[in-house]
XYZ file of C-alpha atoms in Angstrom:
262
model
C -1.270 1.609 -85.755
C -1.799 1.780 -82.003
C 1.689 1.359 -81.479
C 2.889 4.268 -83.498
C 0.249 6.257 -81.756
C 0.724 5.405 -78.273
C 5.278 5.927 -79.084
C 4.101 9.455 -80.329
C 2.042 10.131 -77.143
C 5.002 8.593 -75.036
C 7.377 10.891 -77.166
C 5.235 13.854 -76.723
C 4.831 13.511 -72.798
C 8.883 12.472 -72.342
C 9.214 16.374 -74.040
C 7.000 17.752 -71.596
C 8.001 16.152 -68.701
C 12.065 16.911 -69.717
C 11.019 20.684 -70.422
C 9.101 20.928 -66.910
C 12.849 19.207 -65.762
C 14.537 22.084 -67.083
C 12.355 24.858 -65.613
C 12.666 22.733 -61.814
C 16.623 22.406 -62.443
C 17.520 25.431 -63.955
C 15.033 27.238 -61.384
C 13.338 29.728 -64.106
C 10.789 31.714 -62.481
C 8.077 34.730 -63.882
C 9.254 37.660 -64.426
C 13.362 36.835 -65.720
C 14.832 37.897 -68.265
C 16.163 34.583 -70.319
C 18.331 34.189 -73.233
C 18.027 30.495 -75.094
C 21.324 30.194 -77.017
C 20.776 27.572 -80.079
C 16.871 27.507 -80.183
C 16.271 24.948 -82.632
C 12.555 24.856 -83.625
C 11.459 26.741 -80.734
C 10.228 23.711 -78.621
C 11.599 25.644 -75.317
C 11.224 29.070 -75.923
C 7.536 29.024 -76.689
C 7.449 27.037 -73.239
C 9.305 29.480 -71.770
C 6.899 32.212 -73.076
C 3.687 30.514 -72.341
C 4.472 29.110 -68.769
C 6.145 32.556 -68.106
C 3.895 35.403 -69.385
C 5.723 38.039 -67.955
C 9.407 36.673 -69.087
C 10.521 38.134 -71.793
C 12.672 35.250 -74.006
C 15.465 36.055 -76.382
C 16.166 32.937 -78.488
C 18.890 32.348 -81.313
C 19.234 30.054 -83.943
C 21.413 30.180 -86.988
C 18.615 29.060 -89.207
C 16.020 31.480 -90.737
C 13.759 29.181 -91.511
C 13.619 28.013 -87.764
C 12.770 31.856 -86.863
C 10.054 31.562 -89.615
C 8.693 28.444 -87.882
C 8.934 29.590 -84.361
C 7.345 32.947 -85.028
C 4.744 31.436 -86.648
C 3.946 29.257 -83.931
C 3.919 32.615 -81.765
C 1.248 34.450 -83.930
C -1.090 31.121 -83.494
C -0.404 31.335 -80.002
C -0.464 35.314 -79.408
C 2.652 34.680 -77.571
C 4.226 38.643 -77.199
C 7.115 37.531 -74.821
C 9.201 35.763 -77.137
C 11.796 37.267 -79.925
C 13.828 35.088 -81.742
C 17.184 36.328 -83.594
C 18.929 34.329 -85.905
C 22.898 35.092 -85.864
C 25.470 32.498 -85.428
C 26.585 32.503 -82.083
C 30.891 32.871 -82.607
C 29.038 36.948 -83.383
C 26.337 36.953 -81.815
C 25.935 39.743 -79.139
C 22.919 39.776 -77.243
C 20.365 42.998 -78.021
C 20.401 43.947 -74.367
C 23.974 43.788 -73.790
C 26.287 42.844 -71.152
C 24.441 42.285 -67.215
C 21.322 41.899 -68.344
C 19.921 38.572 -68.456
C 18.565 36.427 -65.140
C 18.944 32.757 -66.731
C 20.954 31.397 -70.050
C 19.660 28.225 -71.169
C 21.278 26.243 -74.132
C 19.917 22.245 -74.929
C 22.322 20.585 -77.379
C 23.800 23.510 -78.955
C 27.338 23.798 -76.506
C 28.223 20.317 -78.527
C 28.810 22.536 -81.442
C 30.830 24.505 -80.265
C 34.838 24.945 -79.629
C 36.914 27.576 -77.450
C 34.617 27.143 -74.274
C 37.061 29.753 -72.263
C 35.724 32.311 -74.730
C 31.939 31.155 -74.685
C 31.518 31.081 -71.232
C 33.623 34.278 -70.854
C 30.688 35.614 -72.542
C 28.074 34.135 -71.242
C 29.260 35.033 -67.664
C 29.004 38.829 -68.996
C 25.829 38.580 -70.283
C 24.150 37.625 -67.239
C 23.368 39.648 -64.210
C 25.587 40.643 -61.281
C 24.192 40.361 -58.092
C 24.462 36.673 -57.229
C 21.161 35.491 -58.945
C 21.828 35.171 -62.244
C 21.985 31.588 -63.531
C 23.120 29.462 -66.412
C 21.460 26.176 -67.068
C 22.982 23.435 -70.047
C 21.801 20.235 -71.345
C 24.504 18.139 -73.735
C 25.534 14.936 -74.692
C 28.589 13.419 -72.440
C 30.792 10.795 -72.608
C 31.695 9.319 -68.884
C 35.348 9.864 -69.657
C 36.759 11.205 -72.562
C 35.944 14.638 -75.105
C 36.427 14.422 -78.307
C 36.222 16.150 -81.166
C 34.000 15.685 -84.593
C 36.440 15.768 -87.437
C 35.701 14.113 -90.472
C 38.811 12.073 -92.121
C 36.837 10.746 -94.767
C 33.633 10.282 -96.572
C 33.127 7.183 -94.469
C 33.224 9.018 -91.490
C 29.800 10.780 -92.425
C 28.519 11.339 -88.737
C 31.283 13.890 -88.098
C 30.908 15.923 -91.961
C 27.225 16.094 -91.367
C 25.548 16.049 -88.405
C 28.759 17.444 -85.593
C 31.187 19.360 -88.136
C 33.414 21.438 -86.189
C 31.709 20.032 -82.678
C 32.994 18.588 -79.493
C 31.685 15.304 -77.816
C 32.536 16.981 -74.099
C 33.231 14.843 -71.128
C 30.947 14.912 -68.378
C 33.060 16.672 -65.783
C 34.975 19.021 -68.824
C 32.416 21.809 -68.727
C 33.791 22.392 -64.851
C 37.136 23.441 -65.906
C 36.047 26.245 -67.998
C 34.405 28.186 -65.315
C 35.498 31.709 -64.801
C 36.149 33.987 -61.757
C 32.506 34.594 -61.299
C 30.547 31.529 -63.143
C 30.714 28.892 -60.652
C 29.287 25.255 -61.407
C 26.490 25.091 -58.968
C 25.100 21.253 -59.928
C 25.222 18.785 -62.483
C 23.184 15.907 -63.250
C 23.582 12.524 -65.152
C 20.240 11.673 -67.203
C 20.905 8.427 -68.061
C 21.315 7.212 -71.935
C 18.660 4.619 -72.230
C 16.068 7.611 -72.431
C 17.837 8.800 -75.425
C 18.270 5.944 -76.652
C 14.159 5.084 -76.457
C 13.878 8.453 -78.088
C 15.380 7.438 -81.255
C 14.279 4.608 -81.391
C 10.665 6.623 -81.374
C 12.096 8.855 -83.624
C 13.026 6.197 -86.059
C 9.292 4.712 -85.593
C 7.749 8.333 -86.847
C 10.440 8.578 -89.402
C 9.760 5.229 -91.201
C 6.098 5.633 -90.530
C 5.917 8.777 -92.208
C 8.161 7.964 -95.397
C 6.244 9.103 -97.902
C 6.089 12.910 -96.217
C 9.987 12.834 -95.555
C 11.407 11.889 -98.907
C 10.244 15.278 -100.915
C 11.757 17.375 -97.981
C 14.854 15.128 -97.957
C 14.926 15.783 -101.524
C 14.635 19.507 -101.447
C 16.806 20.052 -98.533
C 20.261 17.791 -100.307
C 19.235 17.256 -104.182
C 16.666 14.785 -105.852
C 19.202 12.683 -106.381
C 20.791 12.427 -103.444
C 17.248 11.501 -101.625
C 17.987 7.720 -100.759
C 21.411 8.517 -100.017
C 20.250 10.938 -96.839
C 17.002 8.767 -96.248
C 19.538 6.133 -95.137
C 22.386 8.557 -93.186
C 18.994 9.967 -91.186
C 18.167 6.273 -90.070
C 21.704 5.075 -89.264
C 22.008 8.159 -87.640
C 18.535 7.205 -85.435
C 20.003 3.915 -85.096
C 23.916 4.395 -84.113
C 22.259 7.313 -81.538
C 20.472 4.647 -79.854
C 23.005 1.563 -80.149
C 25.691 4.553 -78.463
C 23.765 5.799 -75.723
C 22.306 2.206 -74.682
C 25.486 0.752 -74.205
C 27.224 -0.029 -70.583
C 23.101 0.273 -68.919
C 23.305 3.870 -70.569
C 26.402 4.807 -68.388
C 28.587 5.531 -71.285
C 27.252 8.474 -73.484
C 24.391 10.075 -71.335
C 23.108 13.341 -71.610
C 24.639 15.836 -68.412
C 22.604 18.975 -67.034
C 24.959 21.806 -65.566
C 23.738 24.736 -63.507
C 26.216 27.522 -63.467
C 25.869 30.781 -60.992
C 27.135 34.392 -61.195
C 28.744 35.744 -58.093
């Protein structure tokens, strides 16, 4: 319908437009070396590698078959500048070591995380010295408070599934876990509402494309349990949106943070 069409071409240029946001705010340039911590299905990174030909990108992902995707989508593209490692990140250690990297960039992946000191104690050794290294971050925020995701029960299926062992940070949390030489340069508030439209999008393309979805849901949790995770995926579309639309989108918002290395 031309209303599923014309959501997917809004959808597709909000992605563009919030990737060229991240190259302006986290000030990426040709020629860096960048590490992307928590890749997901490469959306970035093979951004990264095309806008950048002469960057060379080091993504990780704890899912293999998101490296099988994403260098797949490399060959197609006879993008060279990209490698993608997956590892999880409470091991990972970068293959170029310690002072070597001009920008870390990480979308939605710090929310799954816990013991910041030690994350950003890390990430402050991976980049360069010198004064021009960088660190840019993109997560979900609450105005306020952190919390963390920790499941009490089976009714509490948000936290088990889709945030075990995660933090919902604060907006101004990330500032107290900056170390002797990672200094919080800038942050930005983008304001819930665009999340919010995005699931609501999201939930458009999901219902519209039912038919594809339910064998994958099916293969991915059990046969069985295929209506069971159907539903969780579109009350999880739904509660996102209902969450981050509430108070104008003032709330739960998603924060950028630009960190430097003296």
């Amino acid at each position: 319908s031309s209303s599923s069409s014309s959501s997917s071409r809004s959808l597709n240029e909000a992605e563009v437009k919030m990737m060229e946001l991240y190259l302006e705010r986290g000030e990426f340039k040709d020629g860096q070396e960048v590490l992307e911590l928590g890749c997901g299905w490469g959306s970035l990174s093979i951004f990264l590698a095309e806008k950048y030909p002469n960057s060379r990108i080091t993504a990780v992902s704890n899912s293999k078959t998101q490296k099988e995707f994403i260098d797949g989508r490399a060959r197609d593209r006879n993008i060279a500048n990209l490698q993608v490692i997956t590892q999880d990140l409470n091991v990972f250690k970068p293959p170029l070591g310690k002072n070597s990297y001009d920008r870390i960039v990480s979308i939605e992946c710090f929310e799954h995380m816990k013991n910041y000191e030690v994350l950003f104690g890390r990430c402050e050794q991976w980049l360069k010295s010198g004064g021009e290294a960088k660190m840019f971050l993109h997560v979900f925020a609450h105005k306020t408070y952190p919390f963390h995701f920790i499941a009490k029960d089976e009714s509490d299926w948000m936290s088990r599934y889709f945030f075990s062992g995660g933090t919902m940070p604060s907006e101004r949390m990330f500032a107290y876990f900056t170390t002797n030489k990672l200094h919080l340069k800038t942050q930005w508030r983008v304001n819930g509402k665009h999340y919010s439209k995005t699931c609501e999008d999201w939930l458009r393309k999901y219902d519209a494309n039912r038919k594809a979805v339910e064998p994958i849901i099916g293969k991915t949790y059990g046969k069985e349990q295929t209506m069971k995770w159907y539903v969780y995926w579109r009350l999880f579309f739904l509660s996102c949106s209902e969450l981050f639309s509430y108070s104008d989108g003032n709330e739960w918002f998603v924060s950028h943070y630009l960190f430097q290395k003296s």
